[in-house]
Backbone as ProteinMPNN parsed JSONL, in Angstrom:
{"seq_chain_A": "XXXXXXXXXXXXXXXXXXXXXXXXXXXXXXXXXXXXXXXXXXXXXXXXXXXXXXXXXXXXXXXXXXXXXXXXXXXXXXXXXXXXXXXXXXXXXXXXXXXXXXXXXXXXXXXXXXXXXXXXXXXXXXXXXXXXXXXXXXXXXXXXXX", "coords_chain_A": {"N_chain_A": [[32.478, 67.039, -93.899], [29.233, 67.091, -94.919], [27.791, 70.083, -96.514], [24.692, 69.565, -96.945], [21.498, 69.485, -95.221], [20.296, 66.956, -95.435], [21.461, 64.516, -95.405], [21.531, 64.159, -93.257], [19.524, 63.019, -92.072], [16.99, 64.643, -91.937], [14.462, 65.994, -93.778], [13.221, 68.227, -95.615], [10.77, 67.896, -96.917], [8.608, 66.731, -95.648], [8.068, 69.217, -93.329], [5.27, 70.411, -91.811], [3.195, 71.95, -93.219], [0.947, 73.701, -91.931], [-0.202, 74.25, -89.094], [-2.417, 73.341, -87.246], [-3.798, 73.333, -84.347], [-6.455, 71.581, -83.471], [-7.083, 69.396, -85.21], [-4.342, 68.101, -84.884], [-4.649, 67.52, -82.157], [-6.322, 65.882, -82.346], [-5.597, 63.826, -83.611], [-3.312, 62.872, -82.335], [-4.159, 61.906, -79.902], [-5.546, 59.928, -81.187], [-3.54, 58.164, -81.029], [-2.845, 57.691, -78.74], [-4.893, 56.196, -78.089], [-4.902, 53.942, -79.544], [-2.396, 52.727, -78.433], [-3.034, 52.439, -75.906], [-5.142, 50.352, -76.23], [-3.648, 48.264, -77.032], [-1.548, 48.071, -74.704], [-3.911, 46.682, -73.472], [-4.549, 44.537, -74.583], [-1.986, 43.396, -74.23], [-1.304, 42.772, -71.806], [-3.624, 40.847, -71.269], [-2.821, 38.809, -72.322], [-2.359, 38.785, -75.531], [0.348, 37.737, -77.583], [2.481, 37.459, -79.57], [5.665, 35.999, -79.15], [9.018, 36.647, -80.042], [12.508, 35.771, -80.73], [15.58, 37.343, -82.14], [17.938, 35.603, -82.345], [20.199, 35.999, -84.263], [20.493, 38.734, -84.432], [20.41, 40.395, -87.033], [18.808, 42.101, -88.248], [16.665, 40.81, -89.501], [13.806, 39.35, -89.947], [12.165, 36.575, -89.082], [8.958, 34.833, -89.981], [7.606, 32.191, -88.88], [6.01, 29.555, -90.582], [5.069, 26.383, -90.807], [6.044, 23.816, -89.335], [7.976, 20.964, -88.627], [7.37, 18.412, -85.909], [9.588, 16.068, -84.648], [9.764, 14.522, -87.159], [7.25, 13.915, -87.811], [5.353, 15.002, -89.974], [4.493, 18.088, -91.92], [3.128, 20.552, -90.772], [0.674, 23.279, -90.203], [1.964, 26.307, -88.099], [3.162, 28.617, -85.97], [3.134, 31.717, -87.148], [0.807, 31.087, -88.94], [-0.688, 29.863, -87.273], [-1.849, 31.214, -85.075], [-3.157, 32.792, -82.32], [-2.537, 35.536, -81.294], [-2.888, 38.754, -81.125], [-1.15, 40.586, -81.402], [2.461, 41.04, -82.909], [5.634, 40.322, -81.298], [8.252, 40.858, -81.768], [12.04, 40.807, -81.192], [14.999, 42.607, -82.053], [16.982, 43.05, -79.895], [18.141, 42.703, -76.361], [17.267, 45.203, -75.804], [15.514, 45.846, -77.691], [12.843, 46.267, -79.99], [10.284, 45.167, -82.178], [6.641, 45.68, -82.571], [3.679, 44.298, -84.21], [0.867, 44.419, -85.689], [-0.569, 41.424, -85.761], [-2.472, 40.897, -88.107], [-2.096, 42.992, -89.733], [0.939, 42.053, -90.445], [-0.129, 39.557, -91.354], [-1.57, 40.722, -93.81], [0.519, 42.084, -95.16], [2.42, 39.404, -95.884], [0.74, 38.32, -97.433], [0.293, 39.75, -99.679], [3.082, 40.33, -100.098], [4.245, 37.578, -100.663], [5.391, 36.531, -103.37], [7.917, 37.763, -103.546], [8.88, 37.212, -101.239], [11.852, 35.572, -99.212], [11.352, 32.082, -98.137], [12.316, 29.337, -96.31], [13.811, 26.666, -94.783], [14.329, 26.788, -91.859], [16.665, 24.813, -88.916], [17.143, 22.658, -90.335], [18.229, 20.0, -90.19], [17.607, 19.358, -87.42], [15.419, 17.714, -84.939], [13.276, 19.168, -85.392], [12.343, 21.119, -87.636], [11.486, 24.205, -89.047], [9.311, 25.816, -91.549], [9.201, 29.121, -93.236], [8.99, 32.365, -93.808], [11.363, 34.756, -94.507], [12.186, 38.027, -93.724], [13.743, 40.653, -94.742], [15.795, 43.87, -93.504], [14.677, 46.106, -95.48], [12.661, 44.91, -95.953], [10.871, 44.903, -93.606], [10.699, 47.261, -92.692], [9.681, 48.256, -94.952], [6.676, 46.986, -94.319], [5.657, 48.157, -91.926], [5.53, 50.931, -92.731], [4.485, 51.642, -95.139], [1.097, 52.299, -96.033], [-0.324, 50.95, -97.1], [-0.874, 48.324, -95.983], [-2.152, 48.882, -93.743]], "CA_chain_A": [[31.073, 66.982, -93.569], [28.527, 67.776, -96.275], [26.448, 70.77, -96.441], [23.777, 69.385, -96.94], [21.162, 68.826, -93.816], [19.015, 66.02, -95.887], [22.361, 63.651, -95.084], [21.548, 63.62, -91.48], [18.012, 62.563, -91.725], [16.131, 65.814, -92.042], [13.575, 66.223, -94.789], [12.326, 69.813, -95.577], [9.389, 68.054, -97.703], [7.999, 66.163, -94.593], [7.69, 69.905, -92.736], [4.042, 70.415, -91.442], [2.876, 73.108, -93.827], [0.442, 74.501, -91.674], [-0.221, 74.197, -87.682], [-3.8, 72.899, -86.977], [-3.915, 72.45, -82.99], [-7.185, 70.606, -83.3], [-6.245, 68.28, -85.802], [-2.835, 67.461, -83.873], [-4.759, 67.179, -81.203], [-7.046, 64.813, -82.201], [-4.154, 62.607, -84.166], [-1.939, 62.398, -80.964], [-5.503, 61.297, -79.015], [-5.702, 58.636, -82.104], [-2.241, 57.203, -81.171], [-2.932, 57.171, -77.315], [-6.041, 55.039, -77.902], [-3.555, 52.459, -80.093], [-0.994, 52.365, -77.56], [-3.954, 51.91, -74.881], [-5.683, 49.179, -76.433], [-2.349, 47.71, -77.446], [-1.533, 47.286, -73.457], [-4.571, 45.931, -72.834], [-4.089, 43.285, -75.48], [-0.868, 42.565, -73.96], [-2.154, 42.455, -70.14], [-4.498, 40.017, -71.523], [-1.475, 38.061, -72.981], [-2.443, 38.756, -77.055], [1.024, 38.529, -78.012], [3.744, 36.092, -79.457], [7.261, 36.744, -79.125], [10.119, 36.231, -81.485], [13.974, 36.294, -80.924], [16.313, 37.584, -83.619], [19.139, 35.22, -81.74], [21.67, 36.264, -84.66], [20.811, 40.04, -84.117], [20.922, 41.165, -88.025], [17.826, 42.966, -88.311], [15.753, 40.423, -90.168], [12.364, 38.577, -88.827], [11.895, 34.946, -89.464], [8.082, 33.996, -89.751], [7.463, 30.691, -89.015], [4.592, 28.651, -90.929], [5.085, 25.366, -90.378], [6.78, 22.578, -88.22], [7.784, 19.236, -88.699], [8.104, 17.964, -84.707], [9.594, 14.535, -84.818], [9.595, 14.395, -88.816], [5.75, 13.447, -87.568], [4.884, 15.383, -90.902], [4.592, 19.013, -91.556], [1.598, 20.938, -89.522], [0.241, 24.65, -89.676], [2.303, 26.702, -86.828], [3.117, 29.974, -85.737], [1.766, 32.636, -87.778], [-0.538, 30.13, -89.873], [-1.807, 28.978, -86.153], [-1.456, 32.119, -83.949], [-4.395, 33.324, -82.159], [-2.616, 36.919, -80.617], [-3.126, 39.912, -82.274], [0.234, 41.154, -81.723], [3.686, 39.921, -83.286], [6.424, 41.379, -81.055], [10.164, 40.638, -82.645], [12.935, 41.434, -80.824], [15.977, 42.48, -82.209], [17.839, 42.776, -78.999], [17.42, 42.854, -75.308], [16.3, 46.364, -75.568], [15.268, 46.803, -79.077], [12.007, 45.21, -80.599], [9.036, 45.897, -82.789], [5.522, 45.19, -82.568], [3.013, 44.369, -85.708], [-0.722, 43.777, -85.158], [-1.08, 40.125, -86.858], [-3.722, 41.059, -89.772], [-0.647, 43.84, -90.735], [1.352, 41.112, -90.915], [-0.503, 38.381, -92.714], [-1.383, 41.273, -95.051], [2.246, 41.906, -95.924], [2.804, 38.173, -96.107], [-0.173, 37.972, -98.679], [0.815, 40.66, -100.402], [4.306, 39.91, -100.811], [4.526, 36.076, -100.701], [6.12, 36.264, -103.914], [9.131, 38.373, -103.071], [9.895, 36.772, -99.775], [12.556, 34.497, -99.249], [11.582, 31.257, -97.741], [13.331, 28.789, -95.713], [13.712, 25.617, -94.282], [15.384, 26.413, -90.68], [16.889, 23.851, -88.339], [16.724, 21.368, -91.411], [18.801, 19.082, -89.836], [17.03, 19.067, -86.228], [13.863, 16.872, -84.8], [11.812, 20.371, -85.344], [12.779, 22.037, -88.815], [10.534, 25.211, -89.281], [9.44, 26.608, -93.096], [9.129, 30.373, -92.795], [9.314, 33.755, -94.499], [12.357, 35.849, -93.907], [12.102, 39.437, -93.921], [15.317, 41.759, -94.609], [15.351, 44.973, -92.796], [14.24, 47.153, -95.814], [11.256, 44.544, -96.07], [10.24, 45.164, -91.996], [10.701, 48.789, -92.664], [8.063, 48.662, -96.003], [6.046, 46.225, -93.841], [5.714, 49.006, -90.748], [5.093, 52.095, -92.845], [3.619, 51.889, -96.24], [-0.226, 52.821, -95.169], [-1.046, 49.754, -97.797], [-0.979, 47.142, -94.95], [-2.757, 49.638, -92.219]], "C_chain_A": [[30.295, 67.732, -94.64], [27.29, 69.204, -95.498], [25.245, 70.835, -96.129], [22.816, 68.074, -96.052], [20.907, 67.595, -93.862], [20.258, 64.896, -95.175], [22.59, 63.338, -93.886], [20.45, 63.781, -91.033], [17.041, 63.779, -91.739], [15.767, 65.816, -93.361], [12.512, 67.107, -94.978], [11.071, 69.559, -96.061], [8.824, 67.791, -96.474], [7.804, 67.297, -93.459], [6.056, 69.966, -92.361], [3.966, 71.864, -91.796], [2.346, 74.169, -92.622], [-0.083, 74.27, -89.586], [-1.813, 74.419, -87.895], [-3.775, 72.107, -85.305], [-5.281, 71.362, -83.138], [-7.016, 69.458, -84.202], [-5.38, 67.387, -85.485], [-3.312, 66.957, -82.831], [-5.642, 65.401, -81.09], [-6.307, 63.675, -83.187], [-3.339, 62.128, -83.0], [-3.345, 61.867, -79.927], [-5.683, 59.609, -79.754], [-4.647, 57.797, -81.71], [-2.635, 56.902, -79.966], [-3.936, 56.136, -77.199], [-5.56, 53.591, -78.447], [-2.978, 52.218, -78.848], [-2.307, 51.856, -76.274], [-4.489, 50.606, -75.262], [-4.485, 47.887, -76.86], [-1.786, 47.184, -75.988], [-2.639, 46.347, -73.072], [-5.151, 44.589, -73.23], [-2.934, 42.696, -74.698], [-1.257, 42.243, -72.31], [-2.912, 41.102, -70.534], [-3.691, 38.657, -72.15], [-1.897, 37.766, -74.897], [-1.105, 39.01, -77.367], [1.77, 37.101, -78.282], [5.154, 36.871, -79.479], [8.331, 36.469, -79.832], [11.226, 36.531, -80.639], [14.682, 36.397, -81.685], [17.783, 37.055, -82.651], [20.166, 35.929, -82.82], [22.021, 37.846, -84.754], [21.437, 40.5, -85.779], [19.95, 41.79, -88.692], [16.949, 42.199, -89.686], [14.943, 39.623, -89.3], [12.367, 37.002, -89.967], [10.378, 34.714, -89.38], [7.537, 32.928, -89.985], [6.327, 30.584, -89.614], [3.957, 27.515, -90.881], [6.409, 24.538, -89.516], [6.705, 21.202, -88.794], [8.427, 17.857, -87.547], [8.25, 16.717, -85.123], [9.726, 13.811, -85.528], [8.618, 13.13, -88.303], [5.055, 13.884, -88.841], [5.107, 17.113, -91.232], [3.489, 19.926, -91.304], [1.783, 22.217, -89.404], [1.193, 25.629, -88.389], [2.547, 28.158, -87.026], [2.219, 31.124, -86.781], [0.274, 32.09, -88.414], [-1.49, 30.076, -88.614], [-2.695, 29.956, -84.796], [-2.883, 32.731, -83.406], [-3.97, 34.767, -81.484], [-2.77, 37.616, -81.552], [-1.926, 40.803, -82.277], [1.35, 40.384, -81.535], [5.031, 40.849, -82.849], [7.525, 40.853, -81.102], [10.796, 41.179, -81.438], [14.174, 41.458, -81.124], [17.33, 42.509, -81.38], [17.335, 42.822, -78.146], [16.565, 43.788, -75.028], [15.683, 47.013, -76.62], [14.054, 45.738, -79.57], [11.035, 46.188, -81.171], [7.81, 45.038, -82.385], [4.656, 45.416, -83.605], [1.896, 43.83, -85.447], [-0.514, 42.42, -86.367], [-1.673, 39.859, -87.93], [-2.23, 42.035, -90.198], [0.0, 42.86, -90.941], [1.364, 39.887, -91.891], [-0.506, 39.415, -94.459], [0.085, 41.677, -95.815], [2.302, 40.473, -96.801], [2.336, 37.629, -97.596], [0.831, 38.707, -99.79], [2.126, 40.912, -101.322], [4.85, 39.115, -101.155], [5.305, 35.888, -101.595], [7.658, 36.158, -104.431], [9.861, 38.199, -102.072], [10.344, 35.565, -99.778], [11.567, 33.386, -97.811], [12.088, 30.055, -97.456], [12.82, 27.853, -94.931], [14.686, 26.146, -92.47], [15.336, 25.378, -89.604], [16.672, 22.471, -88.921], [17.134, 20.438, -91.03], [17.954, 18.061, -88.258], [15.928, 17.925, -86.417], [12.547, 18.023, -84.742], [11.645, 20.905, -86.389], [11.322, 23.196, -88.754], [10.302, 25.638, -90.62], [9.048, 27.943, -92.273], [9.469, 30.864, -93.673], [10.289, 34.106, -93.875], [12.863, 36.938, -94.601], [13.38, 40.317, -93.964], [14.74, 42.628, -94.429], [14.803, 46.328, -93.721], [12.714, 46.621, -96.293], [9.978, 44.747, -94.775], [9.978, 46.668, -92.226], [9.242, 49.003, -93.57], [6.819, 47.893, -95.227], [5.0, 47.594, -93.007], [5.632, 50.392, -91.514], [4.228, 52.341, -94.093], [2.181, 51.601, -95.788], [-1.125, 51.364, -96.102], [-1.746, 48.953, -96.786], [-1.437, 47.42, -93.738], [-4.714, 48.661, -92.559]], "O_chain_A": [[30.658, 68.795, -95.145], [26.482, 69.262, -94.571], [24.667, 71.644, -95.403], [22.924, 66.849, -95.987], [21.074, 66.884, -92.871], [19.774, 64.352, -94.182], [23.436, 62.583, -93.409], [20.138, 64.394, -90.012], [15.961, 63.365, -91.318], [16.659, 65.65, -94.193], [11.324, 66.967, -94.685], [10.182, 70.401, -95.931], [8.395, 68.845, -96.006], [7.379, 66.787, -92.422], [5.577, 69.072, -93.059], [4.411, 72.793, -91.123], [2.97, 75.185, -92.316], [-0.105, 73.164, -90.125], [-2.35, 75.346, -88.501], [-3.747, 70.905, -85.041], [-5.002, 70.196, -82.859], [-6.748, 68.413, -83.609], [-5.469, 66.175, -85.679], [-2.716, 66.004, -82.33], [-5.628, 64.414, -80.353], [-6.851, 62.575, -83.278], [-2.813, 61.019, -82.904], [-2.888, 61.253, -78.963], [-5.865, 58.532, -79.187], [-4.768, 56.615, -82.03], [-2.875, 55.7, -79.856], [-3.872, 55.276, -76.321], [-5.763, 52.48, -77.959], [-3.336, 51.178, -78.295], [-2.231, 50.694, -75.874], [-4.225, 49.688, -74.487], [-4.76, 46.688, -76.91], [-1.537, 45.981, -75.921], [-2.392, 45.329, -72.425], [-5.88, 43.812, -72.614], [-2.939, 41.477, -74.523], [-1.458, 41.07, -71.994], [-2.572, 40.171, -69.803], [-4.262, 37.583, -72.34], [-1.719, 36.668, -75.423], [-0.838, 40.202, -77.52], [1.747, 36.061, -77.623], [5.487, 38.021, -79.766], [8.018, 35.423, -80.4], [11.097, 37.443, -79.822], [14.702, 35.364, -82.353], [18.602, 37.894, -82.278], [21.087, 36.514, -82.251], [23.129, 38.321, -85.0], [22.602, 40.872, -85.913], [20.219, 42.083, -89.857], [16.631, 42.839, -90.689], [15.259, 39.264, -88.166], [12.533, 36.706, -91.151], [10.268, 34.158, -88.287], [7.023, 32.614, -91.058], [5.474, 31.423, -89.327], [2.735, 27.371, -90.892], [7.544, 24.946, -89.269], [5.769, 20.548, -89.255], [9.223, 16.941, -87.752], [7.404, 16.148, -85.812], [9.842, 12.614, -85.264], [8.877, 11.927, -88.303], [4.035, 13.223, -89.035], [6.12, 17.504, -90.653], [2.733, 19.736, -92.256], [2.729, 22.638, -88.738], [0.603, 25.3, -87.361], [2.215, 28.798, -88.024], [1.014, 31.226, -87.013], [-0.874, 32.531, -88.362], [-2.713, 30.189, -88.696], [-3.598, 29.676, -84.007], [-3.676, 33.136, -84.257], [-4.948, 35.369, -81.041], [-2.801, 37.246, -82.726], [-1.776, 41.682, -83.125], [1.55, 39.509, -80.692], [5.496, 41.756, -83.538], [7.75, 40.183, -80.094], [10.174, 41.945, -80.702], [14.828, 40.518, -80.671], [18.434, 42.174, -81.81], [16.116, 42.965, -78.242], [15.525, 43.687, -74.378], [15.355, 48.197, -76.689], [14.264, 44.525, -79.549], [10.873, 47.385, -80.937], [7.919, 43.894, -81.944], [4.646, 46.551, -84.082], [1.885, 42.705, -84.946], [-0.349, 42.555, -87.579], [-1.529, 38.86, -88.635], [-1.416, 41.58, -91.001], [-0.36, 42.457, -92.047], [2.162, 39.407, -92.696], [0.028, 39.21, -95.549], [0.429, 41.453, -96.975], [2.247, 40.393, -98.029], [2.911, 36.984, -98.473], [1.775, 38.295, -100.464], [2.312, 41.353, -102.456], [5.847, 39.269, -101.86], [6.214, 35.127, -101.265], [8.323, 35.367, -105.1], [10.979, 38.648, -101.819], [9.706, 34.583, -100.158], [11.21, 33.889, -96.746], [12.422, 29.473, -98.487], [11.711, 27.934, -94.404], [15.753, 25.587, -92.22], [14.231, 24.964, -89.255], [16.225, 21.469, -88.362], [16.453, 19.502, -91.448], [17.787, 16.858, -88.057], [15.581, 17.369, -87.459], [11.401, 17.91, -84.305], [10.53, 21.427, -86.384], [10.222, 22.785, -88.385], [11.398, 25.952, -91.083], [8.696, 27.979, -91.095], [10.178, 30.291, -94.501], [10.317, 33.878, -92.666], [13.603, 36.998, -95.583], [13.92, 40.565, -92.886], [13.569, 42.775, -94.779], [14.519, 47.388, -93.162], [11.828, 47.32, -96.784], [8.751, 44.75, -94.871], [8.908, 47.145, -91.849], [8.194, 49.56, -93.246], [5.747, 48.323, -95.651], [3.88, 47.918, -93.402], [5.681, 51.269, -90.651], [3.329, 53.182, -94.064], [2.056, 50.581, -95.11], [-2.234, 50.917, -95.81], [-2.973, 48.884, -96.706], [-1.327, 46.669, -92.769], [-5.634, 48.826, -91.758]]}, "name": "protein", "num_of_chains": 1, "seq": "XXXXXXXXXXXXXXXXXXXXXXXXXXXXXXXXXXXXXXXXXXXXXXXXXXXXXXXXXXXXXXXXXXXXXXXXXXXXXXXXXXXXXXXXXXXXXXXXXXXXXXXXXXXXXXXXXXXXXXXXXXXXXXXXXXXXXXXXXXXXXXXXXX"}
Protein backbone atom coordinates (compact mmCIF):
# COMPACT_ATOMS: atom_id res chain seq x y z
CA UNK A 1 0.00 0.00 0.00
CA UNK A 2 1.52 3.34 -0.98
CA UNK A 3 2.19 6.13 1.28
CA UNK A 4 0.90 8.33 -0.40
CA UNK A 5 -2.88 9.65 0.54
CA UNK A 6 -3.35 11.44 -3.11
CA UNK A 7 -3.75 7.48 -4.39
CA UNK A 8 -6.96 7.16 -2.60
CA UNK A 9 -8.64 10.17 -3.94
CA UNK A 10 -7.65 12.89 -1.52
CA UNK A 11 -6.28 16.15 -2.85
CA UNK A 12 -4.51 18.52 -0.34
CA UNK A 13 -4.77 21.34 -3.21
CA UNK A 14 -8.66 21.17 -3.30
CA UNK A 15 -8.56 21.95 0.82
CA UNK A 16 -10.80 25.05 1.60
CA UNK A 17 -8.13 27.57 2.52
CA UNK A 18 -10.18 29.56 4.61
CA UNK A 19 -13.77 28.91 6.40
CA UNK A 20 -16.33 31.61 5.35
CA UNK A 21 -19.76 30.42 7.06
CA UNK A 22 -21.65 32.99 5.04
CA UNK A 23 -20.34 32.21 1.84
CA UNK A 24 -20.90 28.30 2.47
CA UNK A 25 -23.92 29.20 3.47
CA UNK A 26 -25.11 30.92 0.73
CA UNK A 27 -23.40 28.24 -1.91
CA UNK A 28 -25.18 25.22 -0.20
CA UNK A 29 -28.64 27.60 -0.42
CA UNK A 30 -27.46 27.94 -4.32
CA UNK A 31 -27.49 24.10 -4.73
CA UNK A 32 -30.86 23.60 -2.79
CA UNK A 33 -32.59 26.01 -5.18
CA UNK A 34 -31.03 23.66 -8.29
CA UNK A 35 -32.09 20.55 -6.80
CA UNK A 36 -35.60 22.35 -6.04
CA UNK A 37 -36.29 23.62 -9.32
CA UNK A 38 -34.83 20.46 -10.80
CA UNK A 39 -37.89 18.42 -8.99
CA UNK A 40 -40.20 20.64 -10.08
CA UNK A 41 -39.10 20.24 -13.66
CA UNK A 42 -39.37 16.65 -13.18
CA UNK A 43 -42.98 16.67 -11.38
CA UNK A 44 -43.91 18.54 -14.38
CA UNK A 45 -42.44 15.66 -16.53
CA UNK A 46 -39.26 17.93 -18.17
CA UNK A 47 -37.23 14.98 -18.56
CA UNK A 48 -36.11 12.23 -21.14
CA UNK A 49 -34.69 9.10 -20.10
CA UNK A 50 -31.91 7.03 -21.52
CA UNK A 51 -30.81 3.36 -20.82
CA UNK A 52 -27.15 2.37 -20.94
CA UNK A 53 -28.61 -1.42 -21.70
CA UNK A 54 -24.80 -2.59 -22.13
CA UNK A 55 -23.86 -0.91 -18.72
CA UNK A 56 -20.18 0.45 -19.82
CA UNK A 57 -20.36 3.87 -18.73
CA UNK A 58 -20.85 5.60 -22.04
CA UNK A 59 -24.10 7.79 -23.20
CA UNK A 60 -25.43 7.39 -26.64
CA UNK A 61 -27.13 10.69 -27.94
CA UNK A 62 -29.47 10.12 -30.40
CA UNK A 63 -30.00 12.74 -33.39
CA UNK A 64 -31.74 11.21 -35.84
CA UNK A 65 -34.07 8.25 -36.90
CA UNK A 66 -34.81 6.54 -39.89
CA UNK A 67 -38.45 4.72 -38.84
CA UNK A 68 -39.33 2.43 -41.66
CA UNK A 69 -36.20 3.56 -43.88
CA UNK A 70 -39.15 6.45 -44.37
CA UNK A 71 -35.95 8.76 -44.57
CA UNK A 72 -33.89 10.23 -41.87
CA UNK A 73 -35.82 12.91 -39.44
CA UNK A 74 -34.54 15.23 -36.50
CA UNK A 75 -35.07 13.09 -33.09
CA UNK A 76 -34.13 12.94 -29.67
CA UNK A 77 -31.82 15.51 -28.62
CA UNK A 78 -32.20 17.53 -32.04
CA UNK A 79 -36.19 17.28 -31.17
CA UNK A 80 -36.38 17.19 -27.33
CA UNK A 81 -38.42 19.69 -25.63
CA UNK A 82 -37.32 18.62 -21.62
CA UNK A 83 -34.83 20.41 -20.01
CA UNK A 84 -33.38 17.52 -18.37
CA UNK A 85 -31.33 14.47 -19.92
CA UNK A 86 -31.37 11.72 -17.27
CA UNK A 87 -28.96 8.56 -18.40
CA UNK A 88 -28.96 5.72 -16.52
CA UNK A 89 -26.18 3.63 -16.09
CA UNK A 90 -27.87 1.07 -13.98
CA UNK A 91 -30.95 0.40 -12.01
CA UNK A 92 -29.58 2.48 -9.28
CA UNK A 93 -26.99 4.57 -10.85
CA UNK A 94 -27.79 7.56 -13.29
CA UNK A 95 -26.90 11.11 -14.13
CA UNK A 96 -28.78 14.06 -14.92
CA UNK A 97 -27.64 17.04 -17.50
CA UNK A 98 -29.82 20.13 -18.04
CA UNK A 99 -30.27 19.94 -22.06
CA UNK A 100 -28.56 23.47 -23.04
CA UNK A 101 -25.31 21.71 -20.92
CA UNK A 102 -25.62 19.18 -23.14
CA UNK A 103 -26.16 20.64 -26.56
CA UNK A 104 -23.33 22.93 -25.43
CA UNK A 105 -20.91 20.05 -25.02
CA UNK A 106 -22.24 18.55 -28.23
CA UNK A 107 -21.46 21.97 -30.02
CA UNK A 108 -18.47 22.32 -28.56
CA UNK A 109 -17.10 19.04 -29.10
CA UNK A 110 -18.85 17.73 -32.26
CA UNK A 111 -15.57 17.27 -33.65
CA UNK A 112 -14.10 14.86 -31.16
CA UNK A 113 -17.15 12.75 -30.71
CA UNK A 114 -17.56 9.53 -32.12
CA UNK A 115 -20.62 9.07 -34.15
CA UNK A 116 -22.67 6.19 -35.01
CA UNK A 117 -25.11 4.53 -36.91
CA UNK A 118 -26.96 2.17 -34.19
CA UNK A 119 -29.40 -0.61 -34.99
CA UNK A 120 -28.15 -0.25 -38.72
CA UNK A 121 -29.62 -3.25 -39.63
CA UNK A 122 -33.21 -2.69 -37.91
CA UNK A 123 -36.60 -0.82 -39.29
CA UNK A 124 -35.38 2.19 -36.81
CA UNK A 125 -31.47 2.79 -37.14
CA UNK A 126 -30.54 5.86 -34.90
CA UNK A 127 -27.29 8.37 -35.83
CA UNK A 128 -25.94 9.62 -32.51
CA UNK A 129 -22.97 10.89 -30.53
CA UNK A 130 -21.29 8.52 -28.18
CA UNK A 131 -19.74 9.76 -25.17
CA UNK A 132 -16.87 7.67 -23.28
CA UNK A 133 -16.84 8.00 -19.61
CA UNK A 134 -13.88 10.51 -19.46
CA UNK A 135 -16.04 12.59 -22.06
CA UNK A 136 -19.41 12.50 -19.49
CA UNK A 137 -17.04 13.28 -16.73
CA UNK A 138 -15.48 16.64 -18.83
CA UNK A 139 -19.11 17.17 -19.94
CA UNK A 140 -20.44 17.34 -15.99
CA UNK A 141 -17.61 19.39 -14.53
CA UNK A 142 -15.57 21.67 -16.63
CA UNK A 143 -17.52 25.14 -15.62
CA UNK A 144 -17.14 25.80 -19.67
CA UNK A 145 -20.58 24.17 -20.37
CA UNK A 146 -22.32 25.70 -16.98
Amino acid sequence: MSGDIRTHGYEPTHDIKQFDFTKDLAFGHEGEELVTQFLQDLSQGSFEVKYDRFRNGRIFVEFEQNPRNSGWKPSGIAVTEARWWVYLFAPTAFAIIEVPRLKRYLKHNVANIRQLVAAPDSDNPAKGFLLYPDQVREMMTVSAYD
